[in-house]
Coordinates of C-alpha atoms in Angstrom, one line a residue:
M1 CA 196.8 232.6 192.5
G2 CA 193.8 232.4 190.7
T3 CA 190.4 232.9 191.6
P4 CA 188.9 231.3 194.3
R5 CA 185.9 228.7 192.4
S6 CA 182.9 229.9 193.7
E7 CA 179.9 226.8 194.8
V8 CA 176.9 226.9 193.9
T9 CA 175.6 224.7 197.2
R10 CA 172.6 223.0 198.4
F11 CA 170.8 222.2 201.4
A12 CA 167.6 219.7 200.6
P13 CA 165.3 218.6 203.8
S14 CA 162.3 217.1 203.2
P15 CA 159.2 218.6 205.4
T16 CA 158.3 215.3 207.0
G17 CA 159.3 216.4 211.3
L18 CA 161.8 218.3 212.7
L19 CA 165.5 219.3 212.1
H20 CA 167.2 217.7 214.5
L21 CA 172.1 218.2 215.4
G22 CA 172.2 215.8 211.8
H23 CA 170.4 217.9 210.0
A24 CA 171.7 221.0 211.8
Y25 CA 175.5 219.8 211.0
S26 CA 174.2 219.5 206.5
A27 CA 172.9 222.8 206.3
V28 CA 176.4 224.7 208.2
T29 CA 178.2 222.1 206.7
C30 CA 176.3 223.1 203.2
A31 CA 176.7 226.4 203.5
R32 CA 179.7 226.9 204.7
A33 CA 181.0 225.2 201.1
A34 CA 179.8 227.6 199.7
G35 CA 181.9 230.5 200.6
P36 CA 182.4 234.4 200.7
H37 CA 181.9 233.7 196.5
G38 CA 179.5 231.4 196.1
R39 CA 175.8 231.1 196.4
F40 CA 174.0 228.2 198.9
L41 CA 170.3 226.9 198.2
L42 CA 167.6 226.0 200.0
R43 CA 165.4 222.8 198.4
I44 CA 162.2 222.0 199.8
E45 CA 162.1 217.8 198.8
D46 CA 158.0 217.9 199.2
I47 CA 157.7 215.4 196.7
D48 CA 155.9 212.8 199.3
T49 CA 152.7 214.8 200.1
A50 CA 151.5 212.3 202.2
R51 CA 153.7 212.4 204.9
C52 CA 155.3 216.7 204.2
R53 CA 153.4 218.8 206.3
D54 CA 153.4 222.8 205.8
T55 CA 154.0 223.7 209.3
F56 CA 157.3 221.3 209.3
E57 CA 158.2 223.7 206.2
Q58 CA 158.0 226.6 208.8
A59 CA 160.6 224.8 210.6
I60 CA 163.4 224.4 208.4
F61 CA 162.9 227.8 207.2
D62 CA 162.7 228.8 211.0
D63 CA 165.3 226.3 212.7
L64 CA 167.5 227.2 209.8
A65 CA 167.4 231.4 210.0
W66 CA 167.8 230.4 213.7
L67 CA 171.1 229.0 213.7
G68 CA 172.4 232.0 211.5
L69 CA 171.9 230.6 208.4
S70 CA 170.3 232.5 205.3
W71 CA 169.2 231.8 201.6
E72 CA 168.6 232.7 198.0
T73 CA 164.9 233.1 197.3
P74 CA 162.3 231.6 196.5
V75 CA 163.2 228.4 197.7
M76 CA 162.8 225.5 195.1
R77 CA 160.2 222.9 196.0
Q78 CA 159.9 219.9 194.3
S79 CA 155.7 219.0 194.6
T80 CA 155.3 222.6 192.2
R81 CA 158.1 220.5 189.6
M82 CA 156.0 217.7 188.9
D83 CA 156.8 219.2 184.5
A84 CA 159.9 219.6 184.6
Y85 CA 160.4 215.4 185.7
A86 CA 157.8 214.6 183.3
R87 CA 159.9 215.7 180.3
A88 CA 163.2 213.9 181.7
L89 CA 161.3 211.2 181.7
T90 CA 159.6 211.3 178.2
R91 CA 163.6 212.3 177.1
L92 CA 164.5 208.2 179.2
D93 CA 161.3 207.1 177.4
D94 CA 162.7 208.3 173.5
L95 CA 166.0 206.4 174.4
G96 CA 164.3 203.0 175.2
V97 CA 166.1 203.3 179.2
I98 CA 162.8 203.4 180.9
Y99 CA 160.4 200.6 181.5
P100 CA 156.6 200.0 182.8
C101 CA 156.6 198.1 186.3
F102 CA 153.7 196.4 187.5
C103 CA 155.3 194.5 189.6
S104 CA 153.8 195.4 194.0
R105 CA 156.8 195.1 197.1
K106 CA 155.8 191.7 197.5
D107 CA 156.2 190.8 194.3
I108 CA 159.9 191.9 194.6
Q109 CA 160.8 190.6 197.3
A110 CA 159.2 186.5 196.4
E111 CA 160.5 186.5 193.0
A112 CA 164.2 187.9 194.5
E113 CA 164.4 184.8 197.2
R114 CA 163.3 182.3 194.5
L115 CA 165.3 182.8 192.1
G116 CA 168.8 182.7 195.3
A117 CA 169.1 187.2 194.7
A118 CA 171.5 189.2 197.4
P119 CA 169.0 190.1 199.5
H120 CA 170.3 194.0 199.9
G121 CA 172.1 195.3 198.1
P122 CA 173.9 199.1 198.1
L123 CA 169.7 200.9 197.4
G124 CA 167.4 197.9 199.9
T125 CA 166.4 194.9 197.5
P126 CA 168.5 195.0 193.8
Y127 CA 164.9 194.4 191.7
P128 CA 165.0 190.9 190.1
G129 CA 163.9 192.1 186.6
T130 CA 161.0 190.5 186.3
C131 CA 159.1 193.3 184.3
R132 CA 162.1 194.0 181.7
D133 CA 161.3 191.8 179.2
L134 CA 157.9 191.9 179.3
S135 CA 157.2 192.3 175.3
P136 CA 155.0 196.0 174.3
T137 CA 151.9 194.3 173.4
E138 CA 152.2 193.0 177.6
R139 CA 152.7 196.2 178.8
D140 CA 150.0 197.6 176.9
A141 CA 147.4 196.1 177.5
R142 CA 148.1 195.4 181.5
I143 CA 148.4 199.3 181.5
A144 CA 145.2 199.4 179.3
A145 CA 143.1 197.1 182.0
G146 CA 144.3 199.7 184.6
T147 CA 147.5 197.6 185.8
P148 CA 149.5 200.1 188.8
Y149 CA 152.8 199.8 187.2
S150 CA 155.9 202.0 188.5
L151 CA 159.1 202.6 185.8
R152 CA 161.9 201.9 186.1
L153 CA 165.1 202.4 185.1
D154 CA 166.9 199.9 182.9
H155 CA 170.5 199.7 183.9
L156 CA 171.1 197.6 181.4
R157 CA 170.2 199.6 178.5
A158 CA 172.2 203.0 180.5
H159 CA 175.0 201.5 180.6
E160 CA 175.2 200.8 177.1
R161 CA 173.9 203.8 176.7
V162 CA 176.3 206.1 178.0
G163 CA 179.5 203.7 180.0
H164 CA 179.8 204.2 183.6
P165 CA 180.8 207.5 183.2
Q166 CA 183.1 208.8 186.1
W167 CA 182.1 210.5 189.7
T168 CA 184.7 212.7 191.8
D169 CA 183.7 212.8 195.6
R170 CA 186.4 215.1 198.1
H171 CA 186.0 213.1 200.2
H172 CA 186.7 210.0 198.6
G173 CA 188.2 210.1 195.8
T174 CA 186.8 209.1 191.7
F175 CA 184.2 206.9 191.0
Q176 CA 183.5 205.3 188.0
A177 CA 179.1 204.6 187.8
D178 CA 178.7 200.8 188.2
L179 CA 174.4 199.8 188.5
S180 CA 175.3 196.0 188.2
A181 CA 174.7 195.6 192.2
I182 CA 172.2 198.3 192.2
G183 CA 169.6 197.3 189.2
D184 CA 166.5 199.4 187.5
V185 CA 165.6 200.9 190.3
M186 CA 162.4 202.7 189.9
L187 CA 161.9 206.5 188.8
A188 CA 158.0 207.2 189.5
R189 CA 155.3 205.0 190.3
K190 CA 151.6 206.3 190.8
E191 CA 151.5 207.7 193.6
V192 CA 154.1 209.8 193.1
A193 CA 154.9 210.6 190.0
T194 CA 158.4 211.1 189.9
S195 CA 161.5 209.2 192.8
Y196 CA 164.2 211.4 194.8
H197 CA 166.9 210.0 192.3
L198 CA 165.2 211.7 189.1
A199 CA 163.9 214.2 191.3
V200 CA 167.2 215.9 193.0
V201 CA 169.2 215.0 189.2
V202 CA 166.8 217.4 187.7
D203 CA 167.2 219.7 190.0
D204 CA 170.8 220.0 191.0
A205 CA 170.7 220.6 187.3
A206 CA 168.2 223.9 187.1
Q207 CA 169.5 225.7 190.2
G208 CA 173.1 225.0 188.4
I209 CA 174.3 223.8 191.8
T210 CA 178.0 222.4 192.1
L211 CA 178.6 220.7 194.7
V212 CA 176.6 218.0 196.3
T213 CA 176.5 218.2 200.0
R214 CA 175.0 215.2 202.1
G215 CA 175.4 212.7 204.4
E216 CA 177.5 209.8 204.0
D217 CA 173.9 207.2 203.4
L218 CA 174.1 208.9 200.1
L219 CA 176.9 208.3 199.0
P220 CA 175.1 204.5 197.1
A221 CA 172.7 206.6 195.9
T222 CA 175.4 208.5 193.5
P223 CA 176.0 205.8 191.1
V224 CA 172.1 205.9 190.0
H225 CA 172.4 209.6 189.5
R226 CA 176.2 210.7 187.4
V227 CA 173.6 207.7 185.3
L228 CA 170.9 210.1 185.1
Q229 CA 173.1 212.7 184.8
A230 CA 175.4 211.4 181.0
L231 CA 172.0 210.2 179.9
L232 CA 169.8 213.4 180.5
D233 CA 173.6 215.2 179.0
L234 CA 172.9 217.2 182.3
P235 CA 176.5 219.3 184.0
V236 CA 177.8 217.5 186.6
P237 CA 178.7 218.4 190.3
E238 CA 180.9 217.3 192.8
W239 CA 179.7 215.6 195.8
A240 CA 180.9 215.6 199.0
H241 CA 179.3 213.3 201.3
H242 CA 180.3 213.8 205.5
R243 CA 180.3 212.2 207.6
L244 CA 176.6 211.0 209.3
L245 CA 176.3 212.4 213.3
D246 CA 174.9 209.9 216.3
D247 CA 172.9 209.6 218.9
D248 CA 174.0 208.6 222.5
A249 CA 173.4 204.4 221.3
G250 CA 176.0 204.7 218.3
K251 CA 172.4 205.2 215.9
R252 CA 172.7 207.4 213.4
L253 CA 170.3 210.1 213.8
A254 CA 166.8 209.8 212.3
K255 CA 163.6 212.3 212.1
R256 CA 161.6 208.1 212.5
D257 CA 163.8 207.8 215.5
D258 CA 162.7 211.1 216.9
A259 CA 166.5 212.4 217.0
V260 CA 166.1 215.4 219.5
S261 CA 164.9 218.9 217.8
L262 CA 166.6 221.9 217.1
R263 CA 163.4 223.1 217.8
A264 CA 163.6 221.2 221.4
Y265 CA 167.5 222.2 221.9
R266 CA 166.8 226.2 221.2
E267 CA 163.3 225.7 224.0
A268 CA 165.6 224.5 227.0
G269 CA 167.4 227.4 226.2
Y270 CA 170.5 226.6 224.2
S271 CA 172.4 228.7 221.6
P272 CA 172.7 228.2 218.4
A273 CA 176.9 228.5 219.0
E274 CA 176.3 225.9 221.7
V275 CA 174.1 223.8 219.2
R276 CA 177.0 223.9 216.6
A277 CA 179.2 222.9 218.9
L278 CA 176.8 219.5 220.1
A279 CA 176.6 219.2 216.6
G280 CA 180.8 219.3 215.8
L281 CA 181.1 222.0 213.7
P282 CA 184.2 224.5 215.0
D283 CA 183.1 228.3 215.3

């Protein structure tokens, strides 16, 4: 028998609130996937500066350590990596697969309704392509006038460049990346010079991640990530999108819904083993 593959995995929370049982499930699953010979990394996804807090970041460290997890240091923080994301955007611009979009959310919704487009794609309302065919002259004039804009991936040109690259999920099988139902996703905007989609792809490559372990709610985003990897000539990991945890009412656990935090369980006297059991994690 050959030597088992040494996986490099990562848990990448955002410090916008306290961790709950769903995070415990994901973090422990991710650490276990690395195995005894692999590497388990922690990444702080703090590009949303309006919502991220240092206190929540420290709480992440405290909760994970209490669960019995350890990780390599230094910890990567996305807020320190804007230069890396800017270089990726420059590469995509050189390839001719991104363009400035001057539409507001209200503009997008109104145009989608006018065109009779499907109200929701895999990642929400697909962008109707309003700014895709603006002339270079008009784009330059709007930028010079100070009109706010974001940068979007032209999925049609992206597919012309890289086709429909394959990707594999250990729980769901093999797929071909197709962005036709997703449309032109946003990769950066004025107030935040990157997006989740761009940052996660660039960072996974920088950290040498071989297995992306995360919740099934991010399964629909993976085609975007796979196309970006192909465009940027980045290594391709495997994925393992795991099940999500629900509350007693059958609703997915979420920070915004004030799911019971790991800190609350700890302060109530629960042990790490009891919390892992509540999350459905066998010892």
